[in-house]
């Protein structure tokens, strides 16, 4: 018997406002046809993509001009500090997304000047 795959939903918040929720791949950018459309002059037309894979939900930068950053709490990440991984004064790790990065609830994406809180839940 084939094992049933768990289905997840990703929700994205700007401040307290839910700006998008999806169960499938979603483009982030300032183009109107992006699933998550941001009005930010520092965001590329197609800036990044949220990818649903068997092993989780990932963020991948699409060679945007200003990059995509993943912000997590220091205790959640184990990689060494590099020019692409920094710790700020609030003990948050800010990492430039150079390859697909797995998302988890509580992560924050920084695209241009826009911060987006990620919430991931299992669908029943």
mmCIF file of C-alpha atoms in Angstrom:
data_model
loop_
_atom_site.group_PDB
_atom_site.id
_atom_site.type_symbol
_atom_site.label_atom_id
_atom_site.label_comp_id
_atom_site.label_asym_id
_atom_site.label_seq_id
_atom_site.Cartn_x
_atom_site.Cartn_y
_atom_site.Cartn_z
ATOM 1 C CA UNK A 1 0.000 0.000 0.000
ATOM 2 C CA UNK A 2 1.345 3.436 -0.945
ATOM 3 C CA UNK A 3 2.005 5.788 1.966
ATOM 4 C CA UNK A 4 -0.145 8.916 1.801
ATOM 5 C CA UNK A 5 1.877 12.106 1.568
ATOM 6 C CA UNK A 6 1.076 14.824 4.057
ATOM 7 C CA UNK A 7 -0.222 17.952 2.398
ATOM 8 C CA UNK A 8 0.963 21.291 3.763
ATOM 9 C CA UNK A 9 -0.297 24.824 3.443
ATOM 10 C CA UNK A 10 1.987 27.845 3.607
ATOM 11 C CA UNK A 11 0.610 31.158 4.845
ATOM 12 C CA UNK A 12 2.417 34.459 4.431
ATOM 13 C CA UNK A 13 1.869 37.535 6.593
ATOM 14 C CA UNK A 14 2.976 41.134 6.174
ATOM 15 C CA UNK A 15 2.620 42.525 9.675
ATOM 16 C CA UNK A 16 -0.679 41.150 10.989
ATOM 17 C CA UNK A 17 -2.199 40.867 7.496
ATOM 18 C CA UNK A 18 -2.458 37.524 5.723
ATOM 19 C CA UNK A 19 -1.267 38.333 2.192
ATOM 20 C CA UNK A 20 -1.279 34.842 0.681
ATOM 21 C CA UNK A 21 -1.804 31.165 1.383
ATOM 22 C CA UNK A 22 -0.964 28.316 -0.939
ATOM 23 C CA UNK A 23 -0.603 24.566 -1.225
ATOM 24 C CA UNK A 24 1.467 24.743 -4.426
ATOM 25 C CA UNK A 25 4.476 26.540 -5.865
ATOM 26 C CA UNK A 26 4.113 30.320 -5.755
ATOM 27 C CA UNK A 27 6.095 33.163 -7.308
ATOM 28 C CA UNK A 28 6.921 36.241 -5.225
ATOM 29 C CA UNK A 29 7.566 39.563 -6.952
ATOM 30 C CA UNK A 30 6.060 42.820 -8.056
ATOM 31 C CA UNK A 31 4.478 41.489 -11.263
ATOM 32 C CA UNK A 32 0.697 41.344 -10.967
ATOM 33 C CA UNK A 33 0.637 37.695 -12.026
ATOM 34 C CA UNK A 34 2.797 36.622 -9.035
ATOM 35 C CA UNK A 35 0.943 34.664 -6.366
ATOM 36 C CA UNK A 36 2.495 36.941 -3.751
ATOM 37 C CA UNK A 37 2.615 40.423 -5.269
ATOM 38 C CA UNK A 38 4.687 43.006 -3.369
ATOM 39 C CA UNK A 39 4.638 46.776 -3.900
ATOM 40 C CA UNK A 40 8.294 47.396 -3.061
ATOM 41 C CA UNK A 41 10.752 49.229 -5.365
ATOM 42 C CA UNK A 42 13.568 46.896 -4.221
ATOM 43 C CA UNK A 43 11.716 43.704 -5.225
ATOM 44 C CA UNK A 44 12.287 42.245 -8.696
ATOM 45 C CA UNK A 45 9.402 41.471 -11.047
ATOM 46 C CA UNK A 46 9.881 37.753 -10.323
ATOM 47 C CA UNK A 47 12.019 37.810 -7.206
ATOM 48 C CA UNK A 48 11.708 34.344 -5.632
ATOM 49 C CA UNK A 49 9.626 31.190 -5.690
ATOM 50 C CA UNK A 50 8.148 29.070 -2.906
ATOM 51 C CA UNK A 51 8.541 25.419 -3.896
ATOM 52 C CA UNK A 52 6.590 22.499 -2.460
ATOM 53 C CA UNK A 53 8.725 19.354 -2.487
ATOM 54 C CA UNK A 54 8.445 15.899 -0.957
ATOM 55 C CA UNK A 55 10.883 16.886 1.794
ATOM 56 C CA UNK A 56 9.302 20.241 2.663
ATOM 57 C CA UNK A 57 8.603 23.756 1.494
ATOM 58 C CA UNK A 58 11.548 25.767 0.189
ATOM 59 C CA UNK A 59 12.335 29.351 -0.838
ATOM 60 C CA UNK A 60 14.506 29.879 -3.911
ATOM 61 C CA UNK A 61 15.794 33.243 -5.118
ATOM 62 C CA UNK A 62 15.389 33.823 -8.869
ATOM 63 C CA UNK A 63 18.618 35.813 -9.327
ATOM 64 C CA UNK A 64 16.914 38.925 -8.017
ATOM 65 C CA UNK A 65 18.827 42.191 -8.001
ATOM 66 C CA UNK A 66 18.691 42.711 -4.225
ATOM 67 C CA UNK A 67 18.580 39.111 -3.026
ATOM 68 C CA UNK A 68 16.266 37.177 -0.737
ATOM 69 C CA UNK A 69 17.084 36.814 2.939
ATOM 70 C CA UNK A 70 15.852 34.182 5.378
ATOM 71 C CA UNK A 71 15.670 35.366 8.990
ATOM 72 C CA UNK A 72 15.491 32.779 11.775
ATOM 73 C CA UNK A 73 16.303 32.626 15.461
ATOM 74 C CA UNK A 74 19.962 31.905 16.183
ATOM 75 C CA UNK A 75 19.143 28.612 17.927
ATOM 76 C CA UNK A 76 17.362 27.278 14.818
ATOM 77 C CA UNK A 77 20.377 27.345 12.490
ATOM 78 C CA UNK A 78 23.676 25.546 12.819
ATOM 79 C CA UNK A 79 25.695 26.748 9.829
ATOM 80 C CA UNK A 80 28.842 28.788 10.465
ATOM 81 C CA UNK A 81 28.864 32.539 10.011
ATOM 82 C CA UNK A 82 30.058 33.610 6.571
ATOM 83 C CA UNK A 83 29.664 36.774 4.492
ATOM 84 C CA UNK A 84 26.227 35.340 3.628
ATOM 85 C CA UNK A 85 25.160 34.430 7.181
ATOM 86 C CA UNK A 86 24.992 37.206 9.796
ATOM 87 C CA UNK A 87 23.657 37.531 13.355
ATOM 88 C CA UNK A 88 21.963 40.809 14.266
ATOM 89 C CA UNK A 89 21.645 42.557 17.640
ATOM 90 C CA UNK A 90 18.410 40.668 18.415
ATOM 91 C CA UNK A 91 20.180 37.294 18.005
ATOM 92 C CA UNK A 92 18.430 36.645 14.702
ATOM 93 C CA UNK A 93 20.273 34.903 11.884
ATOM 94 C CA UNK A 94 19.962 36.687 8.528
ATOM 95 C CA UNK A 95 21.030 34.468 5.643
ATOM 96 C CA UNK A 96 21.265 35.362 1.973
ATOM 97 C CA UNK A 97 19.416 32.674 0.019
ATOM 98 C CA UNK A 98 21.952 31.338 -2.486
ATOM 99 C CA UNK A 99 20.392 27.888 -2.922
ATOM 100 C CA UNK A 100 16.909 26.622 -2.035
ATOM 101 C CA UNK A 101 16.370 26.900 1.738
ATOM 102 C CA UNK A 102 13.803 24.855 3.643
ATOM 103 C CA UNK A 103 11.140 26.971 5.345
ATOM 104 C CA UNK A 104 9.538 26.389 8.710
ATOM 105 C CA UNK A 105 6.895 28.194 10.707
ATOM 106 C CA UNK A 106 8.216 31.371 12.252
ATOM 107 C CA UNK A 107 10.789 32.057 9.546
ATOM 108 C CA UNK A 108 10.791 35.553 8.098
ATOM 109 C CA UNK A 109 11.589 36.332 4.466
ATOM 110 C CA UNK A 110 13.153 39.688 3.642
ATOM 111 C CA UNK A 111 12.621 40.718 0.025
ATOM 112 C CA UNK A 112 13.648 44.279 -0.713
ATOM 113 C CA UNK A 113 12.417 46.162 2.361
ATOM 114 C CA UNK A 114 9.436 43.854 2.897
ATOM 115 C CA UNK A 115 9.404 41.320 5.727
ATOM 116 C CA UNK A 116 7.060 38.344 5.337
ATOM 117 C CA UNK A 117 6.324 35.949 8.199
ATOM 118 C CA UNK A 118 5.938 32.296 7.166
ATOM 119 C CA UNK A 119 3.466 29.906 8.776
ATOM 120 C CA UNK A 120 3.383 26.269 7.650
ATOM 121 C CA UNK A 121 0.602 23.923 8.695
ATOM 122 C CA UNK A 122 -0.450 20.386 7.897
ATOM 123 C CA UNK A 123 -3.756 20.005 6.086
ATOM 124 C CA UNK A 124 -5.965 17.366 7.635
#
